[in-house]
């Protein structure tokens, strides 16, 4: 996809497509560099969870065939910069020989990250085509599961203190000595979405992993919301897709133009995006307290 102009089927705007300096998390330092230990810092420091490469040198043999050193990472090729030189960017959460995990530069939820596969045979394919490779799909699902687990832990860190379902677990952690087995607390796994867009706007294959809240200052348009609240977002676990699956034809299904329906209470706001945004802010606070 060479055209960097916004097209009718895009889920993002021309500003997002052509961004060179990403806003990230509204000026906050990436969580991987936070002084407080969390899921992301644990990943970066624990060799048991992943072998994090300190430089991109080990990645070069995987990336160079598709992304030459002099490649232009402008417009729809913007994600390529993180794949070619992951150690250079604070937005990178971790990287290994097969994947790079980054913060979404324009997050559509309070926690929103991307997984970028480095396989040169698939990185520029549409996900519907890339996931026809059974071996590759298995590897992607496994890495998505790992990243999803980190997001779950991050949600617990951020919102556990507000959650009624988490209080018994929190109190148990305060006891001396703490119990050998902690109460399960809130099921944070159910609070995380994973998937690909049926009509990707960026050229390099990427998988979204995000919290369900859709609470973000970067959520500015109807298509932003609908790209994560309709079947336009295809769960990775749904692959391989049936050849007749209607999600293979997102344009004809009109997902991005459909009514705005609250993800939590199912209230239909029709085309009232401003009304939905106000409602989502209230739902976000209620969701945190569950």
PDB file of C-alpha atoms in Angstrom:
ATOM      1  CA  UNK A   1       0.000   0.000   0.000  1.00  0.00           C
ATOM      2  CA  UNK A   2       1.957   2.993  -1.269  1.00  0.00           C
ATOM      3  CA  UNK A   3      -0.587   5.820  -0.947  1.00  0.00           C
ATOM      4  CA  UNK A   4      -0.052   7.690   2.331  1.00  0.00           C
ATOM      5  CA  UNK A   5      -3.289   9.626   1.985  1.00  0.00           C
ATOM      6  CA  UNK A   6      -6.271   8.658   4.081  1.00  0.00           C
ATOM      7  CA  UNK A   7      -8.529   6.259   2.180  1.00  0.00           C
ATOM      8  CA  UNK A   8     -12.217   5.401   2.742  1.00  0.00           C
ATOM      9  CA  UNK A   9     -11.384   1.973   4.195  1.00  0.00           C
ATOM     10  CA  UNK A  10      -8.759   3.244   6.651  1.00  0.00           C
ATOM     11  CA  UNK A  11      -9.385   2.921  10.384  1.00  0.00           C
ATOM     12  CA  UNK A  12      -6.913   5.741  11.095  1.00  0.00           C
ATOM     13  CA  UNK A  13      -6.402   9.296   9.883  1.00  0.00           C
ATOM     14  CA  UNK A  14      -3.777  10.798   7.589  1.00  0.00           C
ATOM     15  CA  UNK A  15      -2.206  12.392  10.681  1.00  0.00           C
ATOM     16  CA  UNK A  16      -1.677   8.948  12.187  1.00  0.00           C
ATOM     17  CA  UNK A  17      -0.479   7.423   8.914  1.00  0.00           C
ATOM     18  CA  UNK A  18       2.150  10.097   8.372  1.00  0.00           C
ATOM     19  CA  UNK A  19       3.256  10.668  11.964  1.00  0.00           C
ATOM     20  CA  UNK A  20       7.021  10.732  12.499  1.00  0.00           C
ATOM     21  CA  UNK A  21       6.952  11.666  16.201  1.00  0.00           C
ATOM     22  CA  UNK A  22       4.345   9.644  18.023  1.00  0.00           C
ATOM     23  CA  UNK A  23       2.475  11.021  21.031  1.00  0.00           C
ATOM     24  CA  UNK A  24       2.702   7.712  22.865  1.00  0.00           C
ATOM     25  CA  UNK A  25       1.051   7.990  26.287  1.00  0.00           C
ATOM     26  CA  UNK A  26       0.515  11.764  26.444  1.00  0.00           C
ATOM     27  CA  UNK A  27       4.090  12.490  27.429  1.00  0.00           C
ATOM     28  CA  UNK A  28       4.376   9.785  30.088  1.00  0.00           C
ATOM     29  CA  UNK A  29       7.490   7.666  30.097  1.00  0.00           C
ATOM     30  CA  UNK A  30       6.974   4.180  28.649  1.00  0.00           C
ATOM     31  CA  UNK A  31       6.037   1.689  31.330  1.00  0.00           C
ATOM     32  CA  UNK A  32       9.160  -0.347  30.639  1.00  0.00           C
ATOM     33  CA  UNK A  33      11.155   2.552  32.083  1.00  0.00           C
ATOM     34  CA  UNK A  34       8.931   3.244  35.079  1.00  0.00           C
ATOM     35  CA  UNK A  35      10.533   3.204  38.511  1.00  0.00           C
ATOM     36  CA  UNK A  36       7.673   1.055  39.736  1.00  0.00           C
ATOM     37  CA  UNK A  37       7.934  -2.621  38.906  1.00  0.00           C
ATOM     38  CA  UNK A  38       5.158  -3.844  36.677  1.00  0.00           C
ATOM     39  CA  UNK A  39       4.460  -6.454  34.041  1.00  0.00           C
ATOM     40  CA  UNK A  40       6.630  -4.730  31.473  1.00  0.00           C
ATOM     41  CA  UNK A  41       9.622  -4.125  33.733  1.00  0.00           C
ATOM     42  CA  UNK A  42       9.372  -7.713  34.945  1.00  0.00           C
ATOM     43  CA  UNK A  43       9.558  -8.878  31.360  1.00  0.00           C
ATOM     44  CA  UNK A  44      12.565  -6.704  30.636  1.00  0.00           C
ATOM     45  CA  UNK A  45      14.438  -7.953  33.695  1.00  0.00           C
ATOM     46  CA  UNK A  46      13.497 -11.633  33.893  1.00  0.00           C
ATOM     47  CA  UNK A  47      15.406 -14.059  31.641  1.00  0.00           C
ATOM     48  CA  UNK A  48      12.871 -16.750  32.492  1.00  0.00           C
ATOM     49  CA  UNK A  49      10.147 -14.931  30.582  1.00  0.00           C
ATOM     50  CA  UNK A  50      12.026 -13.925  27.465  1.00  0.00           C
ATOM     51  CA  UNK A  51      15.505 -13.406  26.199  1.00  0.00           C
ATOM     52  CA  UNK A  52      15.596  -9.714  25.443  1.00  0.00           C
ATOM     53  CA  UNK A  53      18.245  -8.671  22.974  1.00  0.00           C
ATOM     54  CA  UNK A  54      20.087  -5.512  24.039  1.00  0.00           C
ATOM     55  CA  UNK A  55      20.765  -4.525  20.438  1.00  0.00           C
ATOM     56  CA  UNK A  56      19.185  -5.105  17.054  1.00  0.00           C
ATOM     57  CA  UNK A  57      22.289  -6.902  15.779  1.00  0.00           C
ATOM     58  CA  UNK A  58      20.770 -10.334  16.326  1.00  0.00           C
ATOM     59  CA  UNK A  59      17.699  -9.249  14.378  1.00  0.00           C
ATOM     60  CA  UNK A  60      19.497  -8.144  11.238  1.00  0.00           C
ATOM     61  CA  UNK A  61      19.507 -11.542   9.558  1.00  0.00           C
ATOM     62  CA  UNK A  62      15.746 -11.754   9.985  1.00  0.00           C
ATOM     63  CA  UNK A  63      14.847  -8.209   8.953  1.00  0.00           C
ATOM     64  CA  UNK A  64      17.267  -7.120   6.232  1.00  0.00           C
ATOM     65  CA  UNK A  65      15.721  -9.229   3.424  1.00  0.00           C
ATOM     66  CA  UNK A  66      12.480  -7.253   3.813  1.00  0.00           C
ATOM     67  CA  UNK A  67      13.633  -3.984   5.394  1.00  0.00           C
ATOM     68  CA  UNK A  68      16.949  -2.764   3.938  1.00  0.00           C
ATOM     69  CA  UNK A  69      19.026  -0.379   6.066  1.00  0.00           C
ATOM     70  CA  UNK A  70      18.221   2.560   3.784  1.00  0.00           C
ATOM     71  CA  UNK A  71      14.481   1.865   3.760  1.00  0.00           C
ATOM     72  CA  UNK A  72      12.091   4.763   4.100  1.00  0.00           C
ATOM     73  CA  UNK A  73       9.879   4.387   7.143  1.00  0.00           C
ATOM     74  CA  UNK A  74       7.464   7.153   6.290  1.00  0.00           C
ATOM     75  CA  UNK A  75       3.709   6.962   6.005  1.00  0.00           C
ATOM     76  CA  UNK A  76       2.273   3.468   5.906  1.00  0.00           C
ATOM     77  CA  UNK A  77       5.754   1.985   6.331  1.00  0.00           C
ATOM     78  CA  UNK A  78       6.187   3.691   9.707  1.00  0.00           C
ATOM     79  CA  UNK A  79       6.104   0.514  11.787  1.00  0.00           C
ATOM     80  CA  UNK A  80       9.177  -0.718   9.939  1.00  0.00           C
ATOM     81  CA  UNK A  81      11.439   1.580  11.943  1.00  0.00           C
ATOM     82  CA  UNK A  82      10.774  -0.390  15.114  1.00  0.00           C
ATOM     83  CA  UNK A  83      11.451  -3.668  13.348  1.00  0.00           C
ATOM     84  CA  UNK A  84      14.728  -2.543  11.796  1.00  0.00           C
ATOM     85  CA  UNK A  85      16.214  -0.917  14.920  1.00  0.00           C
ATOM     86  CA  UNK A  86      14.131  -1.819  17.981  1.00  0.00           C
ATOM     87  CA  UNK A  87      16.827  -0.882  20.492  1.00  0.00           C
ATOM     88  CA  UNK A  88      16.668   2.763  19.397  1.00  0.00           C
ATOM     89  CA  UNK A  89      13.087   3.448  20.395  1.00  0.00           C
ATOM     90  CA  UNK A  90      11.609   3.942  23.888  1.00  0.00           C
ATOM     91  CA  UNK A  91       8.275   2.794  22.449  1.00  0.00           C
ATOM     92  CA  UNK A  92       9.663  -0.753  22.213  1.00  0.00           C
ATOM     93  CA  UNK A  93       8.577  -2.883  25.168  1.00  0.00           C
ATOM     94  CA  UNK A  94      10.699  -5.900  24.236  1.00  0.00           C
ATOM     95  CA  UNK A  95      12.124  -7.633  21.200  1.00  0.00           C
ATOM     96  CA  UNK A  96      13.497 -11.037  20.342  1.00  0.00           C
ATOM     97  CA  UNK A  97      14.518 -12.843  17.173  1.00  0.00           C
ATOM     98  CA  UNK A  98      10.952 -13.243  15.966  1.00  0.00           C
ATOM     99  CA  UNK A  99       8.900 -10.334  17.313  1.00  0.00           C
ATOM    100  CA  UNK A 100       8.939  -6.733  18.462  1.00  0.00           C
ATOM    101  CA  UNK A 101       6.346  -5.479  20.948  1.00  0.00           C
ATOM    102  CA  UNK A 102       5.676  -1.730  21.046  1.00  0.00           C
ATOM    103  CA  UNK A 103       3.272   0.774  22.504  1.00  0.00           C
ATOM    104  CA  UNK A 104       0.691   1.915  19.984  1.00  0.00           C
ATOM    105  CA  UNK A 105       1.591   5.501  19.122  1.00  0.00           C
ATOM    106  CA  UNK A 106      -2.078   6.471  19.005  1.00  0.00           C
ATOM    107  CA  UNK A 107      -3.640   4.179  21.644  1.00  0.00           C
ATOM    108  CA  UNK A 108      -7.365   3.602  21.427  1.00  0.00           C
ATOM    109  CA  UNK A 109      -7.621   2.234  24.987  1.00  0.00           C
ATOM    110  CA  UNK A 110      -5.917   3.033  28.262  1.00  0.00           C
ATOM    111  CA  UNK A 111      -3.448   0.204  27.530  1.00  0.00           C
ATOM    112  CA  UNK A 112      -2.788  -0.527  23.861  1.00  0.00           C
ATOM    113  CA  UNK A 113       0.259  -2.296  22.456  1.00  0.00           C
ATOM    114  CA  UNK A 114       1.228  -3.869  19.143  1.00  0.00           C
ATOM    115  CA  UNK A 115       3.044  -7.070  18.251  1.00  0.00           C
ATOM    116  CA  UNK A 116       5.176  -6.914  15.093  1.00  0.00           C
ATOM    117  CA  UNK A 117       6.294 -10.257  13.618  1.00  0.00           C
ATOM    118  CA  UNK A 118       9.753 -10.141  12.008  1.00  0.00           C
ATOM    119  CA  UNK A 119       9.344 -13.050   9.605  1.00  0.00           C
ATOM    120  CA  UNK A 120      10.407 -11.522   6.234  1.00  0.00           C
ATOM    121  CA  UNK A 121       8.073 -13.862   4.351  1.00  0.00           C
ATOM    122  CA  UNK A 122       4.978 -12.543   6.081  1.00  0.00           C
ATOM    123  CA  UNK A 123       5.689  -9.054   7.361  1.00  0.00           C
ATOM    124  CA  UNK A 124       4.270  -7.299   4.290  1.00  0.00           C
ATOM    125  CA  UNK A 125       1.364  -9.671   3.742  1.00  0.00           C
ATOM    126  CA  UNK A 126      -2.245  -8.991   4.634  1.00  0.00           C
ATOM    127  CA  UNK A 127      -2.930 -10.885   7.881  1.00  0.00           C
ATOM    128  CA  UNK A 128      -5.557 -13.035   6.158  1.00  0.00           C
ATOM    129  CA  UNK A 129      -2.815 -14.286   3.848  1.00  0.00           C
ATOM    130  CA  UNK A 130      -0.009 -14.392   6.416  1.00  0.00           C
ATOM    131  CA  UNK A 131      -2.036 -16.517   8.826  1.00  0.00           C
ATOM    132  CA  UNK A 132      -2.626 -19.189   6.191  1.00  0.00           C
ATOM    133  CA  UNK A 133       0.836 -20.467   7.163  1.00  0.00           C
ATOM    134  CA  UNK A 134       0.032 -22.896  10.026  1.00  0.00           C
ATOM    135  CA  UNK A 135       3.485 -22.802  11.601  1.00  0.00           C
ATOM    136  CA  UNK A 136       3.630 -19.024  11.535  1.00  0.00           C
ATOM    137  CA  UNK A 137       0.131 -18.745  12.988  1.00  0.00           C
ATOM    138  CA  UNK A 138       1.070 -21.005  15.891  1.00  0.00           C
ATOM    139  CA  UNK A 139       4.081 -18.814  16.696  1.00  0.00           C
ATOM    140  CA  UNK A 140       1.994 -15.633  16.522  1.00  0.00           C
ATOM    141  CA  UNK A 141      -0.695 -17.033  18.812  1.00  0.00           C
ATOM    142  CA  UNK A 142       1.938 -18.042  21.361  1.00  0.00           C
ATOM    143  CA  UNK A 143       3.561 -14.593  21.359  1.00  0.00           C
ATOM    144  CA  UNK A 144       0.199 -12.843  21.516  1.00  0.00           C
ATOM    145  CA  UNK A 145      -0.624 -14.932  24.573  1.00  0.00           C
ATOM    146  CA  UNK A 146       2.608 -13.789  26.218  1.00  0.00           C
ATOM    147  CA  UNK A 147       1.973 -10.130  25.451  1.00  0.00           C
ATOM    148  CA  UNK A 148      -1.655 -10.414  26.512  1.00  0.00           C
ATOM    149  CA  UNK A 149      -0.507 -11.781  29.869  1.00  0.00           C
ATOM    150  CA  UNK A 150       1.683  -8.714  30.329  1.00  0.00           C
ATOM    151  CA  UNK A 151      -1.226  -6.411  29.547  1.00  0.00           C
ATOM    152  CA  UNK A 152      -3.391  -8.299  32.045  1.00  0.00           C
ATOM    153  CA  UNK A 153      -0.746  -7.747  34.722  1.00  0.00           C
ATOM    154  CA  UNK A 154      -0.476  -4.095  33.796  1.00  0.00           C
ATOM    155  CA  UNK A 155      -4.246  -3.642  34.133  1.00  0.00           C
ATOM    156  CA  UNK A 156      -4.108  -5.245  37.569  1.00  0.00           C
ATOM    157  CA  UNK A 157      -1.311  -2.854  38.543  1.00  0.00           C
ATOM    158  CA  UNK A 158      -3.126   0.205  37.221  1.00  0.00           C
ATOM    159  CA  UNK A 159      -6.688  -0.537  38.274  1.00  0.00           C
ATOM    160  CA  UNK A 160      -6.612  -3.341  40.831  1.00  0.00           C
ATOM    161  CA  UNK A 161      -6.816  -0.930  43.754  1.00  0.00           C
ATOM    162  CA  UNK A 162     -10.068   0.463  42.340  1.00  0.00           C
ATOM    163  CA  UNK A 163     -11.639  -2.923  41.567  1.00  0.00           C
ATOM    164  CA  UNK A 164     -14.138  -4.463  43.984  1.00  0.00           C
ATOM    165  CA  UNK A 165     -13.327  -7.904  42.590  1.00  0.00           C
ATOM    166  CA  UNK A 166      -9.678  -7.453  43.513  1.00  0.00           C
ATOM    167  CA  UNK A 167     -10.016  -6.409  47.161  1.00  0.00           C
ATOM    168  CA  UNK A 168      -9.940  -9.879  48.747  1.00  0.00           C
ATOM    169  CA  UNK A 169      -6.737 -10.626  46.858  1.00  0.00           C
ATOM    170  CA  UNK A 170      -5.198  -7.303  47.885  1.00  0.00           C
ATOM    171  CA  UNK A 171      -6.010  -7.903  51.550  1.00  0.00           C
ATOM    172  CA  UNK A 172      -4.549 -11.406  51.364  1.00  0.00           C
ATOM    173  CA  UNK A 173      -1.297  -9.955  50.013  1.00  0.00           C
ATOM    174  CA  UNK A 174      -1.061  -7.710  53.091  1.00  0.00           C
ATOM    175  CA  UNK A 175      -1.171 -10.587  55.592  1.00  0.00           C
ATOM    176  CA  UNK A 176       1.980 -11.857  57.304  1.00  0.00           C
ATOM    177  CA  UNK A 177       2.854 -14.379  56.177  1.00  0.00           C
ATOM    178  CA  UNK A 178       0.887 -14.180  52.912  1.00  0.00           C
ATOM    179  CA  UNK A 179      -1.035 -17.306  51.884  1.00  0.00           C
ATOM    180  CA  UNK A 180       0.748 -19.770  49.632  1.00  0.00           C
ATOM    181  CA  UNK A 181      -2.084 -19.439  47.120  1.00  0.00           C
ATOM    182  CA  UNK A 182      -3.614 -16.006  46.608  1.00  0.00           C
ATOM    183  CA  UNK A 183      -7.303 -15.572  45.855  1.00  0.00           C
ATOM    184  CA  UNK A 184      -7.731 -15.215  42.068  1.00  0.00           C
ATOM    185  CA  UNK A 185      -9.151 -11.717  42.193  1.00  0.00           C
ATOM    186  CA  UNK A 186     -10.571 -10.127  39.076  1.00  0.00           C
ATOM    187  CA  UNK A 187     -10.362 -12.031  35.804  1.00  0.00           C
ATOM    188  CA  UNK A 188      -8.198  -9.533  33.930  1.00  0.00           C
ATOM    189  CA  UNK A 189      -7.885 -11.861  30.953  1.00  0.00           C
ATOM    190  CA  UNK A 190     -11.472 -10.983  30.039  1.00  0.00           C
ATOM    191  CA  UNK A 191     -10.514  -7.305  30.020  1.00  0.00           C
ATOM    192  CA  UNK A 192      -8.084  -7.649  27.090  1.00  0.00           C
ATOM    193  CA  UNK A 193      -8.788  -7.743  23.358  1.00  0.00           C
ATOM    194  CA  UNK A 194      -6.413  -9.151  20.754  1.00  0.00           C
ATOM    195  CA  UNK A 195      -6.693  -9.138  16.996  1.00  0.00           C
ATOM    196  CA  UNK A 196      -5.928  -7.690  13.612  1.00  0.00           C
ATOM    197  CA  UNK A 197      -7.853  -5.208  11.526  1.00  0.00           C
ATOM    198  CA  UNK A 198      -9.678  -6.766   8.577  1.00  0.00           C
ATOM    199  CA  UNK A 199      -8.528  -3.748   6.584  1.00  0.00           C
ATOM    200  CA  UNK A 200      -5.057  -2.775   7.903  1.00  0.00           C
ATOM    201  CA  UNK A 201      -3.977   0.820   7.313  1.00  0.00           C
ATOM    202  CA  UNK A 202      -0.257   0.219   7.901  1.00  0.00           C
ATOM    203  CA  UNK A 203       1.835  -1.957   5.600  1.00  0.00           C
ATOM    204  CA  UNK A 204       3.670  -4.104   8.134  1.00  0.00           C
ATOM    205  CA  UNK A 205       1.798  -6.954   9.764  1.00  0.00           C
ATOM    206  CA  UNK A 206       0.815  -6.057  13.311  1.00  0.00           C
ATOM    207  CA  UNK A 207      -1.459  -7.486  15.992  1.00  0.00           C
ATOM    208  CA  UNK A 208      -3.326  -5.298  18.473  1.00  0.00           C
ATOM    209  CA  UNK A 209      -3.431  -6.136  22.181  1.00  0.00           C
ATOM    210  CA  UNK A 210      -5.506  -3.657  24.191  1.00  0.00           C
ATOM    211  CA  UNK A 211      -7.742  -3.214  27.203  1.00  0.00           C
ATOM    212  CA  UNK A 212     -11.473  -3.315  26.566  1.00  0.00           C
ATOM    213  CA  UNK A 213     -12.196   0.207  27.871  1.00  0.00           C
ATOM    214  CA  UNK A 214     -11.610   2.195  24.651  1.00  0.00           C
ATOM    215  CA  UNK A 215     -10.781   5.154  26.877  1.00  0.00           C
ATOM    216  CA  UNK A 216      -8.178   7.383  25.232  1.00  0.00           C
ATOM    217  CA  UNK A 217      -7.661  10.942  24.042  1.00  0.00           C
ATOM    218  CA  UNK A 218      -6.531   9.420  20.733  1.00  0.00           C
ATOM    219  CA  UNK A 219      -9.999   7.976  20.139  1.00  0.00           C
ATOM    220  CA  UNK A 220     -11.272  10.888  18.061  1.00  0.00           C
ATOM    221  CA  UNK A 221     -13.448   9.525  15.271  1.00  0.00           C
ATOM    222  CA  UNK A 222     -16.270   7.094  14.623  1.00  0.00           C
ATOM    223  CA  UNK A 223     -13.988   4.818  12.635  1.00  0.00           C
ATOM    224  CA  UNK A 224     -11.471   4.774  15.488  1.00  0.00           C
ATOM    225  CA  UNK A 225     -14.090   3.318  17.789  1.00  0.00           C
ATOM    226  CA  UNK A 226     -15.734   0.980  15.314  1.00  0.00           C
ATOM    227  CA  UNK A 227     -12.411  -0.494  14.260  1.00  0.00           C
ATOM    228  CA  UNK A 228     -12.182  -1.960  17.785  1.00  0.00           C
ATOM    229  CA  UNK A 229     -15.883  -2.439  18.577  1.00  0.00           C
ATOM    230  CA  UNK A 230     -17.100  -4.350  15.514  1.00  0.00           C
ATOM    231  CA  UNK A 231     -15.998  -7.492  13.634  1.00  0.00           C
ATOM    232  CA  UNK A 232     -13.503  -5.220  11.846  1.00  0.00           C
ATOM    233  CA  UNK A 233     -11.214  -6.407  14.679  1.00  0.00           C
ATOM    234  CA  UNK A 234     -10.648 -10.105  14.075  1.00  0.00           C
ATOM    235  CA  UNK A 235      -9.475 -12.111  17.085  1.00  0.00           C
ATOM    236  CA  UNK A 236      -6.231 -13.971  16.417  1.00  0.00           C
ATOM    237  CA  UNK A 237      -7.803 -17.062  17.958  1.00  0.00           C
ATOM    238  CA  UNK A 238     -10.394 -17.075  15.151  1.00  0.00           C
ATOM    239  CA  UNK A 239      -7.720 -17.965  12.589  1.00  0.00           C
ATOM    240  CA  UNK A 240      -7.524 -19.759  10.287  1.00  0.00           C
ATOM    241  CA  UNK A 241     -10.667 -18.115   8.880  1.00  0.00           C
ATOM    242  CA  UNK A 242     -13.166 -19.948   6.766  1.00  0.00           C
ATOM    243  CA  UNK A 243     -12.880 -18.866   3.107  1.00  0.00           C
ATOM    244  CA  UNK A 244     -16.505 -17.686   3.276  1.00  0.00           C
ATOM    245  CA  UNK A 245     -16.105 -15.684   6.492  1.00  0.00           C
ATOM    246  CA  UNK A 246     -17.793 -12.290   5.938  1.00  0.00           C
ATOM    247  CA  UNK A 247     -14.999 -10.535   7.821  1.00  0.00           C
ATOM    248  CA  UNK A 248     -12.841 -11.064   4.763  1.00  0.00           C
ATOM    249  CA  UNK A 249     -14.874  -8.290   3.136  1.00  0.00           C
ATOM    250  CA  UNK A 250     -14.946  -5.447   5.688  1.00  0.00           C
ATOM    251  CA  UNK A 251     -15.898  -2.791   3.134  1.00  0.00           C
ATOM    252  CA  UNK A 252     -19.050  -4.530   2.003  1.00  0.00           C
ATOM    253  CA  UNK A 253     -19.998  -5.213   5.625  1.00  0.00           C
ATOM    254  CA  UNK A 254     -19.780  -1.511   6.496  1.00  0.00           C
ATOM    255  CA  UNK A 255     -18.182  -2.069   9.894  1.00  0.00           C
ATOM    256  CA  UNK A 256     -16.534   1.347  10.157  1.00  0.00           C
ATOM    257  CA  UNK A 257     -19.752   3.152   9.233  1.00  0.00           C
ATOM    258  CA  UNK A 258     -22.070   1.188  11.501  1.00  0.00           C
ATOM    259  CA  UNK A 259     -23.884   2.661  14.516  1.00  0.00           C
ATOM    260  CA  UNK A 260     -21.824   3.531  17.574  1.00  0.00           C
ATOM    261  CA  UNK A 261     -22.737   0.991  20.249  1.00  0.00           C
ATOM    262  CA  UNK A 262     -21.230   1.084  23.743  1.00  0.00           C
ATOM    263  CA  UNK A 263     -18.998  -1.932  24.289  1.00  0.00           C
ATOM    264  CA  UNK A 264     -20.152  -2.279  27.910  1.00  0.00           C
ATOM    265  CA  UNK A 265     -23.891  -1.552  28.096  1.00  0.00           C
ATOM    266  CA  UNK A 266     -24.820  -1.823  24.407  1.00  0.00           C
ATOM    267  CA  UNK A 267     -26.456   1.609  24.295  1.00  0.00           C
ATOM    268  CA  UNK A 268     -26.763   2.721  20.671  1.00  0.00           C
ATOM    269  CA  UNK A 269     -25.556   6.257  20.004  1.00  0.00           C
ATOM    270  CA  UNK A 270     -26.219   6.042  16.253  1.00  0.00           C
ATOM    271  CA  UNK A 271     -23.809   8.629  14.781  1.00  0.00           C
ATOM    272  CA  UNK A 272     -23.383  10.711  17.972  1.00  0.00           C
ATOM    273  CA  UNK A 273     -19.660  10.299  18.562  1.00  0.00           C
ATOM    274  CA  UNK A 274     -19.454  13.169  21.078  1.00  0.00           C
ATOM    275  CA  UNK A 275     -22.210  11.551  23.109  1.00  0.00           C
ATOM    276  CA  UNK A 276     -20.441   8.205  22.977  1.00  0.00           C
ATOM    277  CA  UNK A 277     -17.169   9.748  24.165  1.00  0.00           C
ATOM    278  CA  UNK A 278     -18.846  11.290  27.207  1.00  0.00           C
ATOM    279  CA  UNK A 279     -20.527   7.988  27.932  1.00  0.00           C
ATOM    280  CA  UNK A 280     -17.265   6.034  27.569  1.00  0.00           C
ATOM    281  CA  UNK A 281     -15.640   8.241  30.199  1.00  0.00           C
ATOM    282  CA  UNK A 282     -18.384   7.291  32.665  1.00  0.00           C
ATOM    283  CA  UNK A 283     -18.196   3.632  31.679  1.00  0.00           C
ATOM    284  CA  UNK A 284     -14.441   3.686  32.180  1.00  0.00           C
ATOM    285  CA  UNK A 285     -14.848   4.720  35.823  1.00  0.00           C
ATOM    286  CA  UNK A 286     -17.558   2.113  36.388  1.00  0.00           C
ATOM    287  CA  UNK A 287     -15.474  -0.566  34.661  1.00  0.00           C
ATOM    288  CA  UNK A 288     -12.473   0.149  36.888  1.00  0.00           C
ATOM    289  CA  UNK A 289     -14.620  -0.387  39.968  1.00  0.00           C
ATOM    290  CA  UNK A 290     -16.043  -3.778  38.941  1.00  0.00           C
TER     291      UNK A 290
END
